[in-house]
XYZ file of C-alpha atoms in Angstrom:
701
model
C 0.000 0.000 0.000
C 1.005 3.552 -0.521
C 1.649 6.199 2.017
C 1.335 9.931 2.092
C 2.712 10.257 5.585
C 4.118 13.673 6.344
C 7.837 14.336 6.293
C 9.113 17.559 7.732
C 12.034 19.252 6.085
C 14.886 20.926 7.902
C 12.986 22.898 10.532
C 11.950 20.981 13.682
C 8.280 20.020 13.539
C 6.129 18.834 16.422
C 4.010 15.727 15.969
C 0.844 17.843 16.115
C 2.146 20.196 13.402
C 3.167 17.244 11.248
C -0.255 15.620 11.594
C -2.072 18.887 10.890
C -0.048 19.500 7.721
C -0.691 15.913 6.614
C -4.444 16.357 7.107
C -4.468 19.635 5.171
C -2.617 17.947 2.300
C -5.164 15.120 2.363
C -8.044 17.621 2.226
C -6.428 19.302 -0.784
C -6.736 16.033 -2.740
C -3.029 15.238 -2.123
C -2.066 17.466 -5.035
C 1.446 18.961 -5.375
C 1.854 22.634 -4.575
C 5.078 24.545 -4.991
C 5.051 27.186 -2.253
C 5.474 24.861 0.738
C 8.742 23.096 1.579
C 6.958 20.315 3.468
C 6.989 17.116 1.429
C 4.913 13.990 1.709
C 6.168 11.183 -0.529
C 3.466 8.715 -1.461
C 2.678 5.837 -3.778
C -0.813 5.089 -5.084
C -2.064 1.729 -3.916
C -1.022 -1.230 -6.024
C 1.291 0.853 -8.217
C 5.038 1.366 -8.190
C 5.076 5.065 -9.008
C 5.138 8.000 -6.638
C 4.562 11.685 -6.441
C 6.284 14.126 -4.110
C 3.383 15.832 -2.388
C 3.561 19.193 -0.672
C 1.208 20.852 1.742
C -0.890 23.154 -0.452
C -0.491 26.868 0.000
C -3.524 29.034 0.648
C -3.383 30.660 -2.791
C -5.885 30.407 -5.618
C -9.487 29.242 -5.332
C -9.911 25.955 -3.451
C -11.541 22.909 -5.010
C -14.947 22.572 -3.328
C -15.460 19.056 -2.047
C -17.294 16.731 0.337
C -15.460 15.079 3.228
C -16.637 11.611 4.291
C -15.520 10.394 7.730
C -16.147 7.621 10.214
C -16.060 7.949 14.008
C -12.346 7.211 14.316
C -11.190 9.687 11.696
C -13.637 12.292 12.993
C -11.726 12.177 16.295
C -8.394 12.621 14.476
C -9.649 15.704 12.641
C -11.604 17.228 15.523
C -8.499 17.416 17.717
C -6.446 19.640 15.405
C -8.878 21.239 12.913
C -12.051 23.268 13.293
C -14.960 23.740 10.885
C -13.486 27.017 9.649
C -10.221 25.232 8.813
C -12.218 22.792 6.680
C -13.932 25.674 4.910
C -10.553 27.272 4.174
C -9.451 24.194 2.207
C -12.720 23.913 0.300
C -14.685 21.374 2.371
C -18.297 22.534 2.120
C -19.853 19.482 3.741
C -18.514 16.794 6.098
C -20.636 13.698 6.658
C -20.475 10.295 8.320
C -19.759 7.337 6.056
C -22.498 5.182 7.613
C -25.322 7.674 7.177
C -27.892 8.409 4.507
C -26.259 10.863 2.080
C -27.822 12.549 -0.945
C -25.974 12.146 -4.281
C -23.780 15.077 -5.377
C -22.640 13.892 -8.800
C -20.770 17.105 -9.694
C -18.642 17.330 -6.487
C -15.430 15.380 -5.696
C -15.391 13.466 -2.409
C -12.485 12.918 -0.027
C -12.945 9.760 2.034
C -10.912 9.536 5.246
C -11.872 6.351 7.068
C -10.535 3.358 8.982
C -9.488 0.307 6.927
C -12.343 -2.041 7.887
C -14.511 -4.469 5.937
C -17.708 -2.499 6.714
C -16.138 0.714 5.463
C -14.773 -0.844 2.270
C -18.187 -2.331 1.460
C -19.919 1.001 2.085
C -17.432 2.764 -0.203
C -18.151 0.157 -2.886
C -21.894 0.901 -2.501
C -21.243 4.643 -2.906
C -19.218 3.959 -6.052
C -21.972 1.750 -7.415
C -24.486 4.581 -6.891
C -22.063 7.163 -8.406
C -22.738 9.447 -5.426
C -19.875 11.830 -6.258
C -17.921 13.121 -9.236
C -14.689 11.457 -8.108
C -13.489 9.465 -5.122
C -10.216 10.185 -3.263
C -9.908 7.273 -0.814
C -7.662 7.828 2.203
C -7.302 5.234 4.956
C -6.143 6.275 8.408
C -3.942 3.168 8.624
C -2.625 0.551 6.175
C -5.381 -1.146 4.154
C -4.852 -4.931 4.342
C -4.275 -6.698 1.047
C -7.489 -8.728 1.359
C -9.617 -5.584 1.744
C -7.817 -3.872 -1.126
C -8.598 -6.858 -3.359
C -12.253 -6.842 -2.262
C -12.517 -3.145 -3.105
C -10.831 -3.706 -6.471
C -13.182 -6.605 -7.277
C -16.255 -4.517 -6.391
C -15.059 -1.612 -8.525
C -14.236 -3.908 -11.441
C -17.606 -5.685 -11.362
C -19.502 -2.371 -11.232
C -17.283 -0.731 -13.853
C -16.723 2.339 -11.636
C -12.930 2.351 -11.748
C -12.841 5.707 -13.540
C -14.400 7.376 -10.506
C -11.539 6.363 -8.182
C -8.787 8.972 -8.307
C -6.597 7.733 -5.410
C -6.326 4.987 -2.813
C -3.799 5.953 -0.162
C -2.620 4.919 3.301
C -2.205 8.012 5.446
C -0.546 6.608 8.609
C -2.410 9.038 10.849
C -4.005 6.643 13.344
C -3.248 8.691 16.447
C -4.616 11.770 18.205
C -2.360 14.741 19.048
C -4.160 17.083 21.491
C -0.968 19.054 22.253
C 2.239 19.747 20.290
C 4.185 17.088 22.218
C 1.387 14.796 23.440
C -0.409 12.010 21.597
C -2.463 8.865 22.078
C -3.501 6.069 19.768
C -6.980 5.799 18.319
C -9.413 3.750 20.360
C -9.708 0.147 19.199
C -12.444 -0.542 16.671
C -15.689 -1.868 18.195
C -16.794 -5.419 17.398
C -18.235 -5.778 13.902
C -22.026 -5.818 13.852
C -24.294 -7.301 11.207
C -25.826 -3.933 10.329
C -24.925 -0.527 11.626
C -26.444 2.481 9.900
C -25.033 4.780 12.549
C -21.488 3.518 12.130
C -19.414 2.160 15.026
C -21.309 1.165 18.137
C -21.070 3.266 21.273
C -19.867 0.364 23.434
C -17.057 1.377 25.753
C -13.819 -0.168 24.460
C -11.622 -2.113 26.842
C -8.466 -0.186 27.737
C -5.031 -1.520 26.860
C -4.034 -1.678 30.529
C -7.046 -3.875 31.315
C -6.465 -6.133 28.323
C -2.744 -6.618 28.954
C -3.082 -7.167 32.715
C -6.315 -9.121 33.053
C -5.932 -12.876 33.663
C -9.097 -13.440 31.614
C -7.503 -12.040 28.419
C -6.760 -14.747 25.872
C -3.438 -15.064 24.097
C -5.134 -14.058 20.845
C -6.579 -10.895 22.408
C -3.154 -9.912 23.726
C -1.525 -10.599 20.337
C -4.154 -8.473 18.575
C -3.659 -5.647 21.055
C 0.143 -5.763 20.648
C -0.345 -5.598 16.862
C -2.803 -2.681 17.153
C -0.448 -0.706 19.393
C 2.579 -1.316 17.177
C 0.563 -0.199 14.109
C -0.524 3.008 15.817
C 2.984 3.758 17.039
C 4.333 3.073 13.552
C 1.936 5.751 12.233
C 3.341 8.319 14.670
C 6.935 7.459 13.698
C 6.164 7.650 9.978
C 4.476 11.027 10.475
C 7.572 12.374 12.217
C 9.656 11.017 9.333
C 12.800 9.635 11.016
C 13.880 6.084 11.833
C 14.469 6.013 15.607
C 16.732 3.978 17.865
C 14.326 1.844 19.931
C 14.829 1.097 23.634
C 12.510 -0.863 25.925
C 12.721 -2.885 29.159
C 12.814 -6.653 28.849
C 10.109 -9.119 29.714
C 6.827 -7.265 29.170
C 4.459 -5.900 26.520
C 6.838 -2.988 25.805
C 9.508 -5.424 24.576
C 7.017 -7.252 22.339
C 5.841 -3.976 20.787
C 9.425 -2.772 20.304
C 10.350 -5.920 18.385
C 7.219 -5.785 16.212
C 7.906 -2.142 15.466
C 11.515 -2.927 14.566
C 10.295 -5.467 11.998
C 7.709 -3.036 10.558
C 10.291 -0.282 10.087
C 12.792 -2.723 8.562
C 10.156 -3.981 6.138
C 9.262 -0.409 5.110
C 12.922 0.452 4.475
C 13.493 -2.819 2.593
C 10.338 -2.349 0.497
C 11.471 1.112 -0.597
C 15.002 -0.085 -1.423
C 13.706 -2.938 -3.611
C 11.846 -0.524 -5.886
C 15.139 1.266 -6.704
C 13.682 4.703 -6.143
C 10.384 4.087 -7.949
C 8.574 4.334 -4.605
C 9.398 6.991 -2.040
C 10.451 5.667 1.338
C 8.270 6.401 4.342
C 11.506 7.647 5.905
C 12.875 9.561 2.912
C 14.311 12.193 5.222
C 16.825 9.685 6.500
C 17.963 8.761 2.986
C 20.979 11.036 3.210
C 22.018 9.107 6.286
C 21.834 10.614 9.759
C 24.523 9.766 12.270
C 23.478 7.850 15.364
C 23.821 11.012 17.439
C 21.334 12.851 15.224
C 18.736 10.112 15.153
C 15.798 10.280 17.555
C 15.065 7.897 20.395
C 11.890 5.861 20.778
C 11.524 4.728 24.379
C 8.688 2.252 24.991
C 7.761 1.607 28.636
C 5.130 -0.394 30.467
C 2.578 1.440 32.606
C 3.487 -0.693 35.628
C 6.870 1.054 35.806
C 5.026 3.789 37.717
C 1.404 3.680 38.855
C 1.772 6.512 41.356
C 1.695 9.341 38.818
C -1.551 7.984 37.368
C -3.473 8.264 40.659
C -1.701 11.183 42.374
C -3.201 14.660 42.605
C -1.608 17.142 40.222
C -1.252 20.872 40.681
C -0.637 22.066 37.139
C -3.406 23.628 35.077
C -3.687 20.717 32.619
C -3.514 18.095 35.387
C -6.304 19.807 37.341
C -8.476 20.144 34.231
C -7.988 16.416 33.542
C -8.764 15.515 37.166
C -11.646 17.877 37.962
C -13.380 18.446 34.626
C -14.230 16.368 31.591
C -11.730 16.832 28.737
C -11.834 14.897 25.481
C -10.393 15.794 22.090
C -9.379 19.205 23.503
C -12.953 20.021 24.515
C -13.441 20.840 28.203
C -16.889 20.477 29.748
C -17.781 22.568 32.818
C -20.995 21.414 34.507
C -21.425 24.080 37.229
C -23.270 26.435 37.492
C -24.501 25.398 34.039
C -23.131 22.928 31.531
C -20.862 24.572 28.969
C -18.060 23.308 26.752
C -14.891 25.070 25.638
C -12.397 24.192 22.910
C -8.711 24.378 23.857
C -7.143 24.186 20.416
C -3.774 25.219 18.993
C -5.054 28.783 18.502
C -5.648 29.185 22.246
C -2.570 31.219 23.200
C -3.317 31.051 26.942
C -3.619 27.257 27.090
C -0.491 26.801 24.966
C 1.507 28.955 27.369
C 0.020 27.992 30.739
C -1.182 24.379 30.529
C 1.967 22.991 32.256
C 2.123 25.745 34.914
C 0.978 25.423 38.552
C -2.525 26.704 39.159
C -1.572 29.745 41.291
C 0.784 30.880 38.539
C -2.016 30.455 35.992
C -4.233 32.686 38.125
C -1.589 35.419 38.024
C -1.236 35.005 34.266
C -4.967 35.549 33.813
C -4.653 38.753 35.833
C -1.715 39.899 33.668
C -3.520 39.118 30.411
C -6.679 40.871 31.593
C -4.730 44.011 32.401
C -3.020 43.856 29.026
C -6.397 43.524 27.307
C -7.815 46.483 29.247
C -4.848 48.649 28.302
C -5.175 47.787 24.600
C -8.944 48.348 24.672
C -8.462 51.671 26.500
C -5.941 52.777 23.868
C -8.477 52.191 21.096
C -11.248 54.003 22.941
C -8.920 56.949 23.626
C -7.809 57.268 20.009
C -11.330 56.957 18.601
C -13.186 58.976 21.231
C -15.749 56.282 22.119
C -16.440 55.110 25.642
C -16.416 51.377 24.861
C -14.824 49.195 22.204
C -18.279 47.880 21.329
C -19.261 51.411 20.199
C -16.649 51.540 17.405
C -19.413 51.465 14.786
C -20.734 54.817 16.048
C -17.545 56.731 15.142
C -17.957 59.738 12.867
C -16.250 58.385 9.733
C -15.593 61.832 8.208
C -13.507 63.050 11.149
C -11.955 59.805 12.388
C -11.172 57.796 9.253
C -7.588 56.987 10.274
C -8.584 56.004 13.809
C -11.481 53.930 12.509
C -9.125 51.985 10.242
C -6.810 51.285 13.180
C -9.707 50.233 15.404
C -11.235 47.914 12.823
C -7.833 46.313 12.233
C -7.267 45.652 15.939
C -10.820 44.807 16.968
C -10.929 41.166 15.734
C -7.726 40.310 17.611
C -9.010 41.973 20.777
C -12.347 40.175 20.499
C -10.567 36.830 20.116
C -8.369 37.552 23.144
C -11.414 38.479 25.208
C -13.132 35.199 24.262
C -10.047 33.169 25.224
C -9.678 34.931 28.571
C -13.404 34.501 29.290
C -12.993 30.792 28.620
C -10.090 30.415 31.033
C -11.758 32.518 33.724
C -14.727 30.174 33.602
C -12.507 27.092 33.691
C -10.418 28.532 36.542
C -13.601 29.338 38.472
C -14.739 25.727 38.156
C -11.296 24.459 39.202
C -11.183 26.756 42.242
C -14.563 25.415 43.353
C -13.258 21.841 43.091
C -9.963 22.663 44.835
C -11.791 24.137 47.828
C -14.509 21.500 47.909
C -12.179 18.488 47.635
C -9.157 19.911 49.468
C -6.916 19.296 46.471
C -4.251 21.664 47.789
C -3.959 19.613 50.991
C -3.884 16.346 49.057
C -1.213 17.634 46.693
C 0.922 18.935 49.574
C 0.635 15.640 51.448
C 1.511 13.558 48.386
C 4.497 15.796 47.600
C 5.951 14.844 50.978
C 4.571 11.293 50.921
C 7.876 9.745 51.987
C 7.673 11.689 55.241
C 4.174 10.402 55.979
C 3.390 7.548 58.339
C 0.357 5.307 58.585
C -0.770 7.385 61.574
C -0.479 10.698 59.698
C -2.342 9.314 56.684
C -5.116 7.968 58.904
C -5.309 11.314 60.684
C -5.750 13.115 57.363
C -8.428 10.655 56.243
C -10.360 11.203 59.472
C -9.812 14.946 59.941
C -12.955 17.098 59.593
C -12.757 19.886 56.981
C -14.656 23.205 57.106
C -15.624 22.964 53.428
C -16.763 19.339 53.687
C -15.226 15.897 53.758
C -12.870 14.670 51.041
C -14.467 12.428 48.464
C -14.057 8.665 48.954
C -12.125 8.466 45.672
C -9.645 11.160 46.761
C -9.039 9.301 50.014
C -8.508 6.086 48.075
C -6.012 7.775 45.747
C -4.066 9.156 48.721
C -3.810 5.668 50.235
C -2.725 4.192 46.882
C 0.019 6.824 46.541
C 1.158 6.167 50.119
C 1.187 2.386 49.680
C 2.954 2.397 46.294
C 5.549 4.915 47.510
C 6.481 2.877 50.589
C 9.312 0.321 50.449
C 8.385 -3.352 50.262
C 7.000 -4.715 53.550
C 7.260 -1.264 55.192
C 3.531 -1.281 55.981
C 2.352 -4.107 58.217
C -0.729 -6.183 57.485
C -2.458 -4.650 60.497
C -1.799 -1.145 59.170
C -3.109 -2.140 55.734
C -6.248 -3.538 57.363
C -6.698 -0.275 59.275
C -6.306 1.822 56.112
C -8.743 -0.427 54.260
C -11.264 -0.201 57.089
C -11.060 3.607 57.051
C -11.600 3.666 53.279
C -14.636 1.403 53.564
C -16.069 3.604 56.321
C -15.695 6.563 53.947
C -17.642 4.678 51.263
C -14.686 3.975 48.964
C -14.478 0.907 46.746
C -11.284 -0.863 47.885
C -11.050 -3.358 45.018
C -8.343 -1.243 43.365
C -6.326 -1.215 46.612
C -6.627 -4.996 46.847
C -5.544 -5.404 43.210
C -2.480 -3.177 43.642
C -1.464 -5.102 46.789
C -1.808 -8.473 45.079
C 0.076 -7.277 42.014
C 2.890 -5.870 44.101
C 3.201 -9.002 46.154
C 3.453 -11.096 42.994
C 5.715 -8.934 40.875
C 7.427 -6.680 43.438
C 6.958 -3.703 41.138
C 9.818 -1.247 41.062
C 8.640 1.739 43.017
C 10.210 5.146 42.659
C 11.314 7.071 45.687
C 10.117 10.333 44.163
C 6.473 10.926 43.355
C 4.251 13.640 41.967
C 4.721 17.285 41.463
C 6.471 19.816 39.371
C 9.564 21.868 39.938
C 8.065 25.017 38.470
C 8.325 27.726 41.151
C 5.058 29.353 42.161
C 5.184 33.117 42.398
C 3.621 35.126 45.189
C -0.111 35.321 45.742
C -2.211 37.223 43.215
C -3.371 40.799 43.603
C -6.763 41.735 44.998
C -8.207 42.341 41.543
C -7.171 38.919 40.244
C -9.629 37.447 37.750
C -11.650 40.644 37.353
C -13.651 39.731 34.312
C -16.192 40.346 31.668
C -18.816 37.774 32.598
C -20.931 36.770 35.561
C -18.532 33.885 36.203
C -15.648 36.308 36.398
C -17.472 38.652 38.772
C -18.371 35.818 41.126
C -14.794 34.628 41.101
C -13.535 38.155 41.808
C -15.801 38.375 44.849
C -14.449 35.071 46.075
C -10.885 36.197 45.613
C -11.513 39.433 47.500
C -12.598 37.259 50.415
C -9.137 35.749 50.380
C -9.984 32.380 48.816
C -7.093 32.154 46.386
C -4.659 34.004 48.651
C -5.257 31.462 51.390
C -5.130 28.614 48.919
C -1.756 29.690 47.512
C -0.211 30.346 50.899
C -1.313 26.879 51.940
C 0.561 25.045 49.215
C 3.390 27.182 47.853
C 5.892 25.983 50.447
C 5.267 22.375 49.441
C 6.243 22.751 45.773
C 9.480 20.807 45.302
C 12.651 22.403 43.998
C 13.358 19.572 41.609
C 11.884 16.107 41.389
C 11.858 13.675 38.479
C 9.110 11.091 38.170
C 10.226 7.543 37.266
C 9.403 7.906 33.550
C 11.342 11.185 33.375
C 14.251 9.653 35.280
C 14.440 6.727 32.841
C 14.193 9.102 29.866
C 17.052 11.178 31.271
C 19.218 8.079 31.768
C 18.815 7.086 28.112
C 18.813 10.508 26.424
C 21.436 12.195 28.598
C 23.413 9.521 30.454
C 26.032 12.028 31.680
C 23.420 13.734 33.883
C 21.751 10.559 35.175
C 22.344 8.732 38.445
C 24.194 5.428 38.561
C 21.021 3.699 39.742
C 19.102 4.929 36.690
C 21.921 3.920 34.359
C 22.075 0.416 35.830
C 18.325 0.031 35.296
C 18.367 1.242 31.705
C 21.584 -0.448 30.553
C 19.650 -3.703 30.552
C 16.974 -2.363 28.181
C 16.843 -3.897 24.709
C 18.468 -1.859 21.948
C 17.011 -2.029 18.437
C 18.314 -0.156 15.417
C 16.021 -0.817 12.416
C 18.645 0.589 10.034
C 21.381 -1.782 11.198
C 21.852 -5.192 9.635
C 20.250 -7.962 11.638
C 23.660 -9.613 11.862
C 25.682 -6.620 12.985
C 24.040 -6.302 16.350
C 24.225 -2.871 17.868
C 25.804 -1.113 14.952
C 27.988 0.544 17.606
C 31.280 -0.230 19.221
C 30.873 -2.610 22.094
C 30.752 -6.127 20.752
C 28.492 -8.123 18.480
C 24.827 -8.423 19.187
C 22.331 -11.189 18.717
C 19.554 -11.454 16.159
C 16.686 -8.993 16.037
C 18.633 -5.816 15.533
C 21.063 -6.274 18.372
C 19.612 -6.763 21.823
C 22.875 -7.716 23.482
C 26.282 -6.165 23.968
C 27.645 -4.278 26.948
C 25.436 -1.716 28.677
C 27.911 1.115 28.194
C 28.020 0.469 24.450
C 24.323 1.270 24.279
C 24.656 4.663 25.967
C 24.104 7.464 23.495
C 23.152 11.136 23.592
C 19.829 12.055 22.015
C 18.560 15.557 21.266
C 15.087 14.336 20.296
C 12.953 11.500 21.556
C 9.513 9.940 21.802
C 8.396 8.308 25.057
C 5.478 5.906 24.714
C 3.649 4.294 27.644
C 1.897 0.973 27.011
C -1.205 1.049 29.200
C -1.996 4.747 29.258
C -0.491 8.214 29.689
C -1.360 10.913 32.230
C -1.044 14.696 32.506
C 0.966 14.677 35.762
C 3.655 12.577 34.101
C 3.449 14.599 30.879
C 4.004 17.870 32.747
C 7.024 16.487 34.600
C 8.624 15.187 31.394
C 7.856 18.429 29.533
C 9.489 20.454 32.268
C 12.642 18.328 32.216
C 12.828 18.645 28.427
C 12.512 22.445 28.626
C 15.311 22.667 31.197
C 17.704 20.429 29.254
C 16.884 21.705 25.772
C 15.691 18.276 24.597
C 12.727 17.785 22.281
C 10.512 15.070 23.740
C 7.126 13.826 22.548
C 5.099 11.899 25.129
C 2.318 9.471 24.296
C 0.429 6.395 25.362
C -2.181 3.913 24.259
C -4.742 6.252 25.855
C -4.690 9.483 27.852
C -6.352 8.524 31.130
C -7.495 10.810 33.953
C -6.859 9.653 37.555
C -10.483 8.760 38.277
C -10.713 6.598 35.160
C -7.462 4.820 36.052
C -8.753 4.024 39.542
C -11.840 2.514 37.874
C -9.574 0.401 35.651
C -7.759 -0.897 38.753
C -11.130 -1.629 40.367
C -12.278 -3.652 37.358
C -9.043 -5.644 37.436
C -9.438 -6.180 41.178
C -12.944 -7.488 40.620
C -11.868 -9.852 37.840
C -8.895 -11.242 39.774
C -10.619 -11.606 43.139
């Protein structure tokens, strides 16, 4: 099958930028365009020719077209593009594949769907009915040979081959909600006999559940390993470089690493056999990058660190994930009324402040509000109106120059106001949750969890709070963090029984606690000594006018702040923010990407990781000095021989990623000047992960 996976040129490109550019090229019918330097080599399906494709420039009239999606590809698009972006590239209508659609015989159609039997058959039906002028078929992942042959047979029997312009694999089966964060697409639901509405709404089983449940069959695990390696391959192809792969031995991460190594080798070999007739998926590496310039792909198992998945975060993005509902960059606030907000790449405030501690975010809102007021006041002064909304009432004859300036600046000011309104409303909702649930106390306690004793934890669980008791789930998460952060056998059985009794009295479901205990007793999971937190310093408390706003939400929040709510909140936690603390995933990443700065303990742990270089001969082992390696790309050799410096890397967690961990890794990367992309099979909020542990506890009881 062909690919039109994006390749960035010389300038560094984030995974989100690469995916966005690839989607825009797809929507422009994958046609070449000279102005852009971003190339996407591709080969039409079943043919041995290729065309260098470039992201189309926004010049000339667009080709008006229909976009046909399924649920999976809708999620891919919705994360990085908005309806206006679709309009800009000529998409006048976007519809679901499995829905009743009227024929538009004079309009070309771009299909962007998952490579499934149901989808292929529906496409064949559309071709048979000649619904559109031409069909540009794009599959989010590789289309299996059997499905390609079925499609070809259907087209041949109906005589509609002339309608098919392209059949391409796009290698875009992942979601990138942030520039350096991604997750794989959810697994496809079970095939149903008839489904007019497309994929069923059944909740898919998470990777962590599937890979850790004793009831999972060997076939289910094999299929999941294959699905994960396919999705990860898409992300690597989109970035455009062949990485050096590292992974710990003896778990799902090793299996995925080896499958991925084979997939990359096959792609390189396939391109070399065509003698240049087909562009390589990794054409950027054709000139040959040295090992020091090549990126790292680090694949880790979720069980390396469970603490960060259940701990209470204090950064803006971690709190949003914990307290509110966020999916595909859409945040839902339920109180005082249900409203949703989009946090996309155009949201300057989210891009800048997502990884910052909440008190710092509050100060940033205050700063941005003051900046907005100053800019708005400047316009009103120069135009002589009392409010920016009265610009239309200016006397054009006497204020033409000022009117031009005001009209030029007004759209940008309006957009800024909308963004700040959004974040005031979100911050209001977060502040309510922080006070109600005592999240500042929980965060402070978990930051110093190694200093806690069973008695101090029990005291906190039992202590009355003026604003109400902590939720049972928060108490459970605190106990899980305490238990997982304690050395083996440090907590007696009597103490565990006492903690469990207290949780049950609070109404918590302790099945997750029981599962974690059983798992630890069996496997003796490696537990990090450092947990939670961020090393970003929190500045002093905000001013009295913090959060003064434009809406009712903002006014209510301002009143609350004048009463000292946020001042007290900040003063209660700022002394607990650590100076510098690396979570286990960050510590492992540091040991592999920058061994000179890592501790000996970290180096000893990571030296034993498998080392796979898909570009090296299978018989030359490491491809580095340090002795010959075994088959499979070199998984042996001395530990020191495998130590390399990497400027760029991708860290992938099998079993789910979380925002607390992401923030910690992002912060380390910013301090060291590394470029790191973090991803997982899913992005899971703490409450959802506790539910996963509960389900596993129930199934293994």
